[in-house]
N, CA, C and O of each residue as an XYZ file, in Angstrom:
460
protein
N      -6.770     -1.245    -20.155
C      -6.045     -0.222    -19.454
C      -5.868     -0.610    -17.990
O      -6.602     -1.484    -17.529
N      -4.906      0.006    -17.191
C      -4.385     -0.287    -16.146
C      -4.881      0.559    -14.925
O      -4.410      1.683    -14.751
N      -5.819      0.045    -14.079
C      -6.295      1.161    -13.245
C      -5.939      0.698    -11.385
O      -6.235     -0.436    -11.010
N      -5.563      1.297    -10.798
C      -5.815      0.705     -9.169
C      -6.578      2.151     -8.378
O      -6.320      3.346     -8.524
N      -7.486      1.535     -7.606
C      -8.660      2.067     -6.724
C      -8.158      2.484     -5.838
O      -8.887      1.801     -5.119
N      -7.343      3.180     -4.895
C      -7.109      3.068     -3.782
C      -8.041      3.958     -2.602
O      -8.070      5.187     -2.550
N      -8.643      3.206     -1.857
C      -9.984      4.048     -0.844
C      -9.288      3.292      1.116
O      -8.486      2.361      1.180
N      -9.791      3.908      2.211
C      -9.455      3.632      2.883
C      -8.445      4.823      3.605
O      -7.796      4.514      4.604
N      -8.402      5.544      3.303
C      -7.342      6.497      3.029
C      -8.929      8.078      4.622
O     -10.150      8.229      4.635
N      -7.929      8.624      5.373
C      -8.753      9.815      5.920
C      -7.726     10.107      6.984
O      -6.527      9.871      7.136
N      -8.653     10.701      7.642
C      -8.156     11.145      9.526
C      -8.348     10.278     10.077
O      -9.233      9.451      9.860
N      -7.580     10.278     10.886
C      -7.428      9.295     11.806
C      -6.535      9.782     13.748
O      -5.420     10.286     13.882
N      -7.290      9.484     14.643
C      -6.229     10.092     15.661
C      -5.155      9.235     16.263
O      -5.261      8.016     16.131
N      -4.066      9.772     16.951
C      -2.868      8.944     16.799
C      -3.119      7.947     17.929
O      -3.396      8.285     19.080
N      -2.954      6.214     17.339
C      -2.758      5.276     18.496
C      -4.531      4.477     17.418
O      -4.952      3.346     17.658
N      -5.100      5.289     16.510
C      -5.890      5.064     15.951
C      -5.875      3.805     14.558
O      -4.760      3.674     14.055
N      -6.817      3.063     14.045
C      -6.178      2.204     12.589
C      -6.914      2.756     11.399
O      -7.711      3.691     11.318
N      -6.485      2.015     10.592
C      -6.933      2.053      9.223
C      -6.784      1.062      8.617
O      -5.812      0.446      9.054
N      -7.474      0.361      7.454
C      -7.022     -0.197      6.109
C      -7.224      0.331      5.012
O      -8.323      0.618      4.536
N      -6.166      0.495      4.536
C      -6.191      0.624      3.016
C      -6.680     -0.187      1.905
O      -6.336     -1.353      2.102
N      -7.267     -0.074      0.937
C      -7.138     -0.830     -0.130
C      -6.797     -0.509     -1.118
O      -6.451      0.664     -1.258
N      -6.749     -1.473     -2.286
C      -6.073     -1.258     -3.440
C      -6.686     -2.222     -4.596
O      -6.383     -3.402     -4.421
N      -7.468     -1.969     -5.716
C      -8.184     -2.367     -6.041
C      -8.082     -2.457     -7.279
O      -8.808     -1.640     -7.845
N      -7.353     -3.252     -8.122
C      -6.414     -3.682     -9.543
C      -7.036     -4.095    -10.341
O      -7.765     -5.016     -9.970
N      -7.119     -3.731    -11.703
C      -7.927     -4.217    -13.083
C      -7.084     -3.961    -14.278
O      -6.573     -2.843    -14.207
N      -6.751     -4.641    -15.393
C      -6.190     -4.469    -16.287
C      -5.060     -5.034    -16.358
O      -4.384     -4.761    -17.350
N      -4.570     -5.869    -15.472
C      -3.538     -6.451    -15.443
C      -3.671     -7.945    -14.717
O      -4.586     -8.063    -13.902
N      -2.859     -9.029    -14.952
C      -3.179    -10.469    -14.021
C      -2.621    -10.237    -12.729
O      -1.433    -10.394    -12.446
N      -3.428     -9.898    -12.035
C      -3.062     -9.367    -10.770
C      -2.032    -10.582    -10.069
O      -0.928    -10.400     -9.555
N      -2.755    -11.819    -10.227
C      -1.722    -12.837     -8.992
C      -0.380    -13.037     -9.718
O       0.087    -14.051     -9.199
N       0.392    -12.638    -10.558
C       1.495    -12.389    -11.016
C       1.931    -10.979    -10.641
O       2.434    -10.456    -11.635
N       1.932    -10.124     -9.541
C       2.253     -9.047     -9.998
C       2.930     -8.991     -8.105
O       2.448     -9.066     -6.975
N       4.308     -8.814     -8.753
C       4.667     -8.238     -7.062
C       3.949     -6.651     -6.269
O       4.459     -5.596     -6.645
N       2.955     -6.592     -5.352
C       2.286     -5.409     -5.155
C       2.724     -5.004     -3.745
O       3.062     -5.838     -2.904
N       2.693     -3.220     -3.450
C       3.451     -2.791     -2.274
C       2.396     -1.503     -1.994
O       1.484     -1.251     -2.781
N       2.598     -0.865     -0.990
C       2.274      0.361     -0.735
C       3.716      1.248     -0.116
O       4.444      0.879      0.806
N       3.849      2.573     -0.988
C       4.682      3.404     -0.688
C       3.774      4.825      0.161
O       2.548      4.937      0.164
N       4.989      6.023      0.988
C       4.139      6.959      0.606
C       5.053      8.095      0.677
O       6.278      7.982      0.716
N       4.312      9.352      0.696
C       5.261      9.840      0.687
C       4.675     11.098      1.606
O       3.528     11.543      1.559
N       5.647     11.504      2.361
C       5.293     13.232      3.491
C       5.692     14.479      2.582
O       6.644     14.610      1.813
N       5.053     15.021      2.788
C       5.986     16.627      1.856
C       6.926     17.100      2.752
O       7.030     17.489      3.915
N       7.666     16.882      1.599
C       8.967     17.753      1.787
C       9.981     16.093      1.912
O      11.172     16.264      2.174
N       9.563     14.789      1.754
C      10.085     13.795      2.263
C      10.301     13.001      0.440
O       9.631     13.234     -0.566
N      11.237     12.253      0.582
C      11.122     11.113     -0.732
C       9.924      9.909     -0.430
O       9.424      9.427      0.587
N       9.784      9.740     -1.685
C       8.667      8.369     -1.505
C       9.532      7.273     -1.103
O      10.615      7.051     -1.644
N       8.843      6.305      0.247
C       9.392      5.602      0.759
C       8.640      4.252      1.021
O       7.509      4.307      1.504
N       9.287      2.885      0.689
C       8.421      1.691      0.226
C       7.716      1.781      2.372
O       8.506      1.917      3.306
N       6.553      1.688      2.506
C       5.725      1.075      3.867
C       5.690     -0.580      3.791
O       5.758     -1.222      4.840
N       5.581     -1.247      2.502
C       5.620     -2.328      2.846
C       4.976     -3.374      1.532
O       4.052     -2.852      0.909
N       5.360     -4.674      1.114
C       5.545     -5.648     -0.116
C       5.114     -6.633      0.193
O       5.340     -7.225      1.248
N       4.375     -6.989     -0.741
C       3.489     -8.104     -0.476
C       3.869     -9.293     -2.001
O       3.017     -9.436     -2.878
N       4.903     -9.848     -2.050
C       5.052    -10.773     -3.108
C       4.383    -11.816     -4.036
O       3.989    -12.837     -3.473
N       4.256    -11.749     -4.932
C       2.985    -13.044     -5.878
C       3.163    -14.261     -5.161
O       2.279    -15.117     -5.212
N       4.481    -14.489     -4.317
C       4.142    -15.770     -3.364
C       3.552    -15.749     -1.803
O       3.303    -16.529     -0.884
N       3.490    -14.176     -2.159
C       2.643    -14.027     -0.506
C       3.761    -13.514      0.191
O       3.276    -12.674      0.949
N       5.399    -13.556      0.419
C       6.337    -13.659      1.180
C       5.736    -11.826      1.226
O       4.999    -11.178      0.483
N       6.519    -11.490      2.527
C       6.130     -9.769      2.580
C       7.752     -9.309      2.978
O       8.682    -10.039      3.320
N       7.715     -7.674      2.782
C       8.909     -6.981      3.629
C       7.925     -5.838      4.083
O       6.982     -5.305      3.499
N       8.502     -5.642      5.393
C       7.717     -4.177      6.064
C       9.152     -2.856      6.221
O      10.359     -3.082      6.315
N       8.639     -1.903      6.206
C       9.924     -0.809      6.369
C       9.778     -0.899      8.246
O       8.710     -0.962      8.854
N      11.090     -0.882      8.833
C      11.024     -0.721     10.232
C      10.357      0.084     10.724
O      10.006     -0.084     11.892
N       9.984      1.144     10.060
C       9.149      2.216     10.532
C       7.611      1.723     11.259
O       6.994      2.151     12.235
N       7.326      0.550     10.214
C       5.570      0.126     10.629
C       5.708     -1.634     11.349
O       4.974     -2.438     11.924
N       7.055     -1.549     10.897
C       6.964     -3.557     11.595
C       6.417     -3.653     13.047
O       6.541     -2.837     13.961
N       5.938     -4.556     13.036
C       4.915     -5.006     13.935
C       3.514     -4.532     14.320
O       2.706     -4.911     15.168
N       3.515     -3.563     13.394
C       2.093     -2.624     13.652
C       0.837     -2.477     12.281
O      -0.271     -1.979     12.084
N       1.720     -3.148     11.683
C       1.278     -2.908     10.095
C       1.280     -4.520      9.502
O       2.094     -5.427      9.675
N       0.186     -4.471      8.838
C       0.573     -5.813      8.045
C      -0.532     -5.975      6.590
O      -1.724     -5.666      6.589
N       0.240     -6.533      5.432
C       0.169     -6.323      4.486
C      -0.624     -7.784      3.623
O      -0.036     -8.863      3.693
N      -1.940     -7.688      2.856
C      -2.616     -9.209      2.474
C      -3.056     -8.740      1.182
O      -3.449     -7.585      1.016
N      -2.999     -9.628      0.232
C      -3.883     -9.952     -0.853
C      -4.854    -10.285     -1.106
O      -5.240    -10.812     -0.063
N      -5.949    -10.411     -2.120
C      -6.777    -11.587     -2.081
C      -6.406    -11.589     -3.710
O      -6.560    -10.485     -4.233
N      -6.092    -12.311     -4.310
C      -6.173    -12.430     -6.073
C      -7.467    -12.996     -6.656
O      -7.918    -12.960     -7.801
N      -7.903    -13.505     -5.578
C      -9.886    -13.514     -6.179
C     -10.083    -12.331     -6.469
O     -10.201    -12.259     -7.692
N     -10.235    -10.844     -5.747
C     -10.900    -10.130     -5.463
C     -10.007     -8.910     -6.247
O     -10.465     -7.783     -6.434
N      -8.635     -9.348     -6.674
C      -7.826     -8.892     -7.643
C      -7.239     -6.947     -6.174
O      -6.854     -5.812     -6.458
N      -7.465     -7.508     -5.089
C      -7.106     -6.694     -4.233
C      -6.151     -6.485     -3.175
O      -5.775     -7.493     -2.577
N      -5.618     -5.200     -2.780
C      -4.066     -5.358     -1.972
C      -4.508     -4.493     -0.904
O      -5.083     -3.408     -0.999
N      -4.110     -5.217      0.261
C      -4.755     -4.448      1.761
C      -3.567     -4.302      2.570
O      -2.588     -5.044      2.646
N      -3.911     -2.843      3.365
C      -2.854     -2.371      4.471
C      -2.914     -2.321      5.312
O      -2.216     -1.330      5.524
N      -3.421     -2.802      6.687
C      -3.895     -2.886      7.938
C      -3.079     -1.839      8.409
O      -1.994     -2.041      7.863
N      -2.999     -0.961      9.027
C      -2.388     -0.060     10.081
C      -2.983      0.549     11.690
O      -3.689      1.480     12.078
N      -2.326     -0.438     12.224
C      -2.792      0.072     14.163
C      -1.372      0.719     14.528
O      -0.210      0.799     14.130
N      -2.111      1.067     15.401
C      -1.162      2.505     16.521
C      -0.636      3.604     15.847
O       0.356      4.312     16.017
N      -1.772      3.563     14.838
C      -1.078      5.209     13.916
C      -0.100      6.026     14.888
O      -0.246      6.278     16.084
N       0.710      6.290     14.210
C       1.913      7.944     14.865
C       1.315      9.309     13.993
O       0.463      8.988     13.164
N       1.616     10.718     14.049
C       1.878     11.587     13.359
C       2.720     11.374     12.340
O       2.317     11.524     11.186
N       3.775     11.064     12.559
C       4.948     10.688     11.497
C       4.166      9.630     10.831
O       4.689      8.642     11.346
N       3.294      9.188     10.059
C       2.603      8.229      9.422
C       1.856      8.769      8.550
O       1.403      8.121      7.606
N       1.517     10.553      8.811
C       1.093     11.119      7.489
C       1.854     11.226      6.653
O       3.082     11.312      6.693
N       0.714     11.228      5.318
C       1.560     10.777      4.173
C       0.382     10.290      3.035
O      -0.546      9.604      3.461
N       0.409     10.528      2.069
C      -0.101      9.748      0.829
C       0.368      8.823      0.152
O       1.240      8.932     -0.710
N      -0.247      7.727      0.541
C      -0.271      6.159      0.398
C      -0.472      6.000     -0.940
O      -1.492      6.429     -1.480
N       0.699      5.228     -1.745
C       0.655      5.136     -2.998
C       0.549      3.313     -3.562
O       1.599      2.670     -3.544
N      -0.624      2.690     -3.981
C      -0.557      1.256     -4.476
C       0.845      1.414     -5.436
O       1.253      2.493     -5.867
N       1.552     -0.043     -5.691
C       2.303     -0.248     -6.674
C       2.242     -0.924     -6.475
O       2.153     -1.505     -5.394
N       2.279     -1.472     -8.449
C       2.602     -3.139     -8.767
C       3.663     -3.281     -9.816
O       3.879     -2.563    -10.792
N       4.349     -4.487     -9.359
C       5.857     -4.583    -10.234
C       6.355     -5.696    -10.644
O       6.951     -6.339     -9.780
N       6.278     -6.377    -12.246
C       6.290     -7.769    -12.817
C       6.763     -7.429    -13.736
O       6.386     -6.453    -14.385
N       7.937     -8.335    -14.080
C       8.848     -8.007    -15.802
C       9.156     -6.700    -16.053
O       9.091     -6.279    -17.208
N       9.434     -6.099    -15.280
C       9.825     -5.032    -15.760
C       9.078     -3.697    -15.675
O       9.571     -2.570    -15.645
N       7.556     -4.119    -15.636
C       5.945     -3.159    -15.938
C       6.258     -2.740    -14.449
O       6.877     -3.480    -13.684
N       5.741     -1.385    -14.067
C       5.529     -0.707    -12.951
C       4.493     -0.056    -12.811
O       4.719      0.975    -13.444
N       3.188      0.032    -12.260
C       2.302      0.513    -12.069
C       1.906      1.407    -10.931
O       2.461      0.833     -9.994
N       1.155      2.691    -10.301
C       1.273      3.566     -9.745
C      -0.435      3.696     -9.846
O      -1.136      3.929    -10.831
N      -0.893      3.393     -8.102
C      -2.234      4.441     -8.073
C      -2.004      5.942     -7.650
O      -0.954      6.547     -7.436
N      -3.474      6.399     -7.592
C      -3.090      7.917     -7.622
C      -2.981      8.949     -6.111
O      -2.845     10.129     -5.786
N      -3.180      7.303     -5.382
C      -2.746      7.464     -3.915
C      -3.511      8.262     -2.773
O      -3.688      9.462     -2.983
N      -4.010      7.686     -1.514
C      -4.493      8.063     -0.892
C      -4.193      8.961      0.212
O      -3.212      8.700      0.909
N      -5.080     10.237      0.529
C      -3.588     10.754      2.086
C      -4.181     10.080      3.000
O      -5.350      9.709      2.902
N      -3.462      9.862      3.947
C      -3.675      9.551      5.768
C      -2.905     10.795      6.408
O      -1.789     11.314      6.382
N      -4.074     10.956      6.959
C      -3.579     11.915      8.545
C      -3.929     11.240      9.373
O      -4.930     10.538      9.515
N      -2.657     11.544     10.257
C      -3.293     10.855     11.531
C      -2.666     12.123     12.778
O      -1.501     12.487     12.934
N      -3.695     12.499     13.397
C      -3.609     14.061     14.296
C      -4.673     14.130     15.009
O      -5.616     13.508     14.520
N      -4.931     14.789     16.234
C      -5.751     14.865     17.014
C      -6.341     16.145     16.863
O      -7.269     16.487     17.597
């Protein structure tokens, strides 16, 4: 069965960091294109940023240059670095992984970030 961990996830105050993780079993992880989305209420889920089985990444303009996105496929794990949190950055952080077609979904972490 197909499970991802995602921890890393709280309060945080703004100008503050975090990492996320994401923590994959049930699937060959170093084949698997993996991303973090999230989503605000009242907002659509929106990709934060892709981390490709060759390593290549895309960031949404929203977090470029502040955010950056790593693997380890030893450790079968997907990490989100985030400095200079904003308000506009809350949101529940969703792992996804996407190969042949298969799409996978953790059950997603929130971040606040508020003083």
């Amino acid at each position: 069965q197909v499970q991802f961990v995602e921890s890393g996830g709280g309060l945080v105050q703004p100008g503050g960091s975090l990492r996320l993780s994401c923590a994959a079993s049930g699937i060959t992880f170093r084949f698997y294109a993996m991303g973090w989305y999230r989503q605000a209420p009242g907002k659509q889920r929106e990709l934060v940023a892709r981390i490709n089985s060759d390593s290549s990444t895309t960031y949404a303009d929203s977090v470029k240059g502040r955010s950056s996105i790593s693997r380890d496929n030893n450790k079968n794990t997907m990490y989100l670095q985030m400095n200079s949190l904003k308000p506009e950055d809350t949101a529940v952080y969703y792992c996804n992984a996407l190969y042949a077609g298969l799409q996978y979904w953790g059950q997603g972490t929130q971040v606040t970030v508020s003083s």
